[in-house]
PDB file of C-alpha atoms in Angstrom:
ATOM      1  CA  UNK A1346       0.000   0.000   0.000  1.00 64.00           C
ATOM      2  CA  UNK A1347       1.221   3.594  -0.925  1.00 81.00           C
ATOM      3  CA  UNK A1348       1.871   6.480   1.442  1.00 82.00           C
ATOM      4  CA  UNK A1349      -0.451   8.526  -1.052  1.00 82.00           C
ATOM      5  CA  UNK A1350      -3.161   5.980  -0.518  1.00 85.00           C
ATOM      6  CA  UNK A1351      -2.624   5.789   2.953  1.00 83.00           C
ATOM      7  CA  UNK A1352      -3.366   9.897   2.746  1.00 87.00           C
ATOM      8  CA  UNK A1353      -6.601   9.364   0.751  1.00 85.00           C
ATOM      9  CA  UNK A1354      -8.410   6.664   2.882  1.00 86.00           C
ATOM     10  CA  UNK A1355      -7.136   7.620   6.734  1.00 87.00           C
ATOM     11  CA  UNK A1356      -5.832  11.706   6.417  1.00 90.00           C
ATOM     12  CA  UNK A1357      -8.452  14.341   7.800  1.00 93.00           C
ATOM     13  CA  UNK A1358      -8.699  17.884   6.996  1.00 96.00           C
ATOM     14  CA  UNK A1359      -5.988  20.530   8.434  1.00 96.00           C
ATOM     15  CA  UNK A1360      -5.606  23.742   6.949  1.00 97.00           C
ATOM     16  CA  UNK A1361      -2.820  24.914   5.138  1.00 97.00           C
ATOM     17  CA  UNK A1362      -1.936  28.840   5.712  1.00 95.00           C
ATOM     18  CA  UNK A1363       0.250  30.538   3.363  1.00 94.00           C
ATOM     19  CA  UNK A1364       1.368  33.676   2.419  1.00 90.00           C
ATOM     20  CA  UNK A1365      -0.115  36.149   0.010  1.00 88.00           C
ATOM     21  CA  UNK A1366       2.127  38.144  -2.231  1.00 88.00           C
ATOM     22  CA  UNK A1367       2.688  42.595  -1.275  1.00 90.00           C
ATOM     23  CA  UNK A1368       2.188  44.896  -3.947  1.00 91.00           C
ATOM     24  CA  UNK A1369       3.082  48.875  -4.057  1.00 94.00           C
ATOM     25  CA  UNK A1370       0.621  51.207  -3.604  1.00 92.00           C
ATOM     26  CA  UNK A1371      -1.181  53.008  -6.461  1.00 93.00           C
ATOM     27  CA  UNK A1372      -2.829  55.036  -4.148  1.00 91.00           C
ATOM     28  CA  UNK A1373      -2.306  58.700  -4.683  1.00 92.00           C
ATOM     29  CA  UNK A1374      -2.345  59.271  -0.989  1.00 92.00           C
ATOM     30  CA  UNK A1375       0.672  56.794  -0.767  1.00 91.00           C
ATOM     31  CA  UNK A1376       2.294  55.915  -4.037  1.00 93.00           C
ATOM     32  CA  UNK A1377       4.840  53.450  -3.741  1.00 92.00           C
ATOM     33  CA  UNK A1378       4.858  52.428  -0.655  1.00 93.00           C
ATOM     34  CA  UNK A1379       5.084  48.915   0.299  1.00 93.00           C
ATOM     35  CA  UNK A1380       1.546  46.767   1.123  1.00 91.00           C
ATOM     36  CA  UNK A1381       2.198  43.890   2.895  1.00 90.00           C
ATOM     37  CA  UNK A1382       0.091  40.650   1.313  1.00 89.00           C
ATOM     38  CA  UNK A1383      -2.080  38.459   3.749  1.00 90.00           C
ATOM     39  CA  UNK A1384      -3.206  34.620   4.263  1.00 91.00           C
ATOM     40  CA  UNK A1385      -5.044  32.413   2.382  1.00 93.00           C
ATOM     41  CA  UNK A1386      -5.929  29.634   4.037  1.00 95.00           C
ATOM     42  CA  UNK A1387      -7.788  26.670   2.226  1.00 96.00           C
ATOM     43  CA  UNK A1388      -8.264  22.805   3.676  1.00 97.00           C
ATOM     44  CA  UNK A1389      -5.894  19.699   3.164  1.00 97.00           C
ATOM     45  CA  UNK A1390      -6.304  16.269   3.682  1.00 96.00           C
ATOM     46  CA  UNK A1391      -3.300  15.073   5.777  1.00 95.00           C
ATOM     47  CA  UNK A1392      -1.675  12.599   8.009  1.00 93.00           C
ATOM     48  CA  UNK A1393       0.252  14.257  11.324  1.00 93.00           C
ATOM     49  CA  UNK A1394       2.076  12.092  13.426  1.00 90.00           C
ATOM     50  CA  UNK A1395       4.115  13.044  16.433  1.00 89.00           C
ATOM     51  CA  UNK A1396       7.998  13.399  15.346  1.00 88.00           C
ATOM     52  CA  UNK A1397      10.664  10.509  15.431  1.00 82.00           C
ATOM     53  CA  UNK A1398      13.607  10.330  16.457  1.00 80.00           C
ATOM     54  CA  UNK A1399      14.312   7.799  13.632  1.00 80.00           C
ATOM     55  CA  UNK A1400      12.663  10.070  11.032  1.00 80.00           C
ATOM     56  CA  UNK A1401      14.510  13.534  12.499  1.00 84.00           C
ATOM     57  CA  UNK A1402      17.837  11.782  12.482  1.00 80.00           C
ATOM     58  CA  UNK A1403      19.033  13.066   8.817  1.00 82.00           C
ATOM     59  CA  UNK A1404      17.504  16.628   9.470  1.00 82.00           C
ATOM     60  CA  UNK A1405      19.694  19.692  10.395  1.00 78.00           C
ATOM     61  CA  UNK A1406      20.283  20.423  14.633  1.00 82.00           C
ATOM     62  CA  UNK A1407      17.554  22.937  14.185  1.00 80.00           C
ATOM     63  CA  UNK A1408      14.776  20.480  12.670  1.00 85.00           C
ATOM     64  CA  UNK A1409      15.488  17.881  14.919  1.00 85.00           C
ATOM     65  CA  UNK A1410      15.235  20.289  18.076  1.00 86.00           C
ATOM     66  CA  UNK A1411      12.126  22.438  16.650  1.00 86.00           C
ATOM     67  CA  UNK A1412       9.937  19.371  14.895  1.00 84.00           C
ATOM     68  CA  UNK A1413       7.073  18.377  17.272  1.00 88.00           C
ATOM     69  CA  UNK A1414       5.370  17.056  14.106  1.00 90.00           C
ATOM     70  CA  UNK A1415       5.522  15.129  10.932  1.00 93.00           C
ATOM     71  CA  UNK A1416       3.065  15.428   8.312  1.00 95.00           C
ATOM     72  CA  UNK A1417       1.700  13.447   5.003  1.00 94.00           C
ATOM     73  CA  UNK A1418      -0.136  14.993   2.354  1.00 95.00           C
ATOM     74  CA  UNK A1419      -0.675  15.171  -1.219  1.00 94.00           C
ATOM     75  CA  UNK A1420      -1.351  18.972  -0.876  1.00 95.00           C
ATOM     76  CA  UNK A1421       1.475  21.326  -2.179  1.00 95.00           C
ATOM     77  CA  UNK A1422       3.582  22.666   0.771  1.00 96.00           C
ATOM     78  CA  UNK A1423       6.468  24.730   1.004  1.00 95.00           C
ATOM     79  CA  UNK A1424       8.773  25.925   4.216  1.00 93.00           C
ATOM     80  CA  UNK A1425       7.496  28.339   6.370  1.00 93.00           C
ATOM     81  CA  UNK A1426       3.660  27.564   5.110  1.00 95.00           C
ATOM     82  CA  UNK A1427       1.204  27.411   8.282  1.00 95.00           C
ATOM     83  CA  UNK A1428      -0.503  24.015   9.396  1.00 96.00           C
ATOM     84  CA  UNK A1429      -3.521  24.654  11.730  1.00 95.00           C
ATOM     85  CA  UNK A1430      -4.666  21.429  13.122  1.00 92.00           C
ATOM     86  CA  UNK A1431      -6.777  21.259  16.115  1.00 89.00           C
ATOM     87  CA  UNK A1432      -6.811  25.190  17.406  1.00 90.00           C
ATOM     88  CA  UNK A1433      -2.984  24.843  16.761  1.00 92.00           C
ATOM     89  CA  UNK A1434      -0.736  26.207  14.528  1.00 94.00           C
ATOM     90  CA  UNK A1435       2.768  24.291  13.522  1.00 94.00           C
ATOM     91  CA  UNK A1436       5.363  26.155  11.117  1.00 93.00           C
ATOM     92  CA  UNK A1437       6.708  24.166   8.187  1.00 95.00           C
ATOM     93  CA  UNK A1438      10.433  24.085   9.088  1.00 93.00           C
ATOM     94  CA  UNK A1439      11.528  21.546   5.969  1.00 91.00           C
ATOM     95  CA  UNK A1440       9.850  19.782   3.486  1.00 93.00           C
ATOM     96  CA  UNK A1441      10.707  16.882   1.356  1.00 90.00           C
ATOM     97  CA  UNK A1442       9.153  16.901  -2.073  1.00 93.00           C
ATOM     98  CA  UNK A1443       8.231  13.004  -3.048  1.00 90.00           C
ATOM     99  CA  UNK A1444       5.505  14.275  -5.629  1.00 86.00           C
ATOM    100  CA  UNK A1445       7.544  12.346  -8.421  1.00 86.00           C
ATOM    101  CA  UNK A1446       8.007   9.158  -6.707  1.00 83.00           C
ATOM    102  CA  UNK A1447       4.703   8.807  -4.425  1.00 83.00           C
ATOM    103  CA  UNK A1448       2.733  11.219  -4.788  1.00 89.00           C
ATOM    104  CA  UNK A1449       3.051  13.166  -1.503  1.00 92.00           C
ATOM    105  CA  UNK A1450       5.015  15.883   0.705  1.00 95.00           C
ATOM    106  CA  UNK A1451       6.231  15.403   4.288  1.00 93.00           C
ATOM    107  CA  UNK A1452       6.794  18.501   6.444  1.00 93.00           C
ATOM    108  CA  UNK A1453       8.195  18.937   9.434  1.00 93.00           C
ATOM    109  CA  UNK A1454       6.196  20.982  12.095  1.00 93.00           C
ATOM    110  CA  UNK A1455       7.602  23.349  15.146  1.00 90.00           C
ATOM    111  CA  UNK A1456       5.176  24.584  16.560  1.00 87.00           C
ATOM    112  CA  UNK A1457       3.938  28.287  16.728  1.00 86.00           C
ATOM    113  CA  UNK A1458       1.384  27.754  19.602  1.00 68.00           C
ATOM    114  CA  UNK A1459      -2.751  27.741  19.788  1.00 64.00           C
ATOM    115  CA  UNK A1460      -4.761  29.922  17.541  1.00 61.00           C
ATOM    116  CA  UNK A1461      -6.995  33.031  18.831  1.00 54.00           C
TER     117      UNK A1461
END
């Protein structure tokens, strides 16, 4: 059985937070000026799993110490996205990209405490 099927049949919905892009202002009032983008936020089916030692082993001193979580999904995610799961929210502090071979990303969570 496939870690992407795996996914499909037992993952349940998180949501995946990620940055929106700035723009300058055309505003006559402030042309120029730098506007900070947003969130977008839209739901992913995923696995999370409490972190390894055995999977953390090959990550940097900073992953291993940081990672409180590990998570599956077929969704897109990049480092630094935003997983809230459960009125918590978990930073993306490395991903592995196995979208070629199976079909799924694993990301590795620190966590960035509950959510108001």
């Amino acid at each position: 059985m496939s870690v992407a099927s795996v996914i499909d049949r037992k993952g349940r919905m998180v949501a995946l937070v990620t940055k929106t892009g700035g723009h300058y202002s055309t505003d006559p009032d402030n042309y120029g000026e730098w506007v900070p983008g947003g969130e977008a936020t839209k739901p992913i089916k995923a696995s999370v799993q409490p972190a390894s030692a055995t999977l953390l082993r090959n990550k940097p001193e900073g992953v291993q110490a940081e990672s409180r979580l590990i998570i599956w999904t077929r969704a897109q995610i990049s480092e630094d996205d935003i997983i809230e799961d459960d009125g918590k929210r978990y930073r993306v502090l490395d991903r592995e990209n196995w979208s070629a071979d199976g079909g799924y990303f694993v990301g590795y969570l620190g966590s960035l405490g509950a959510t108001d």
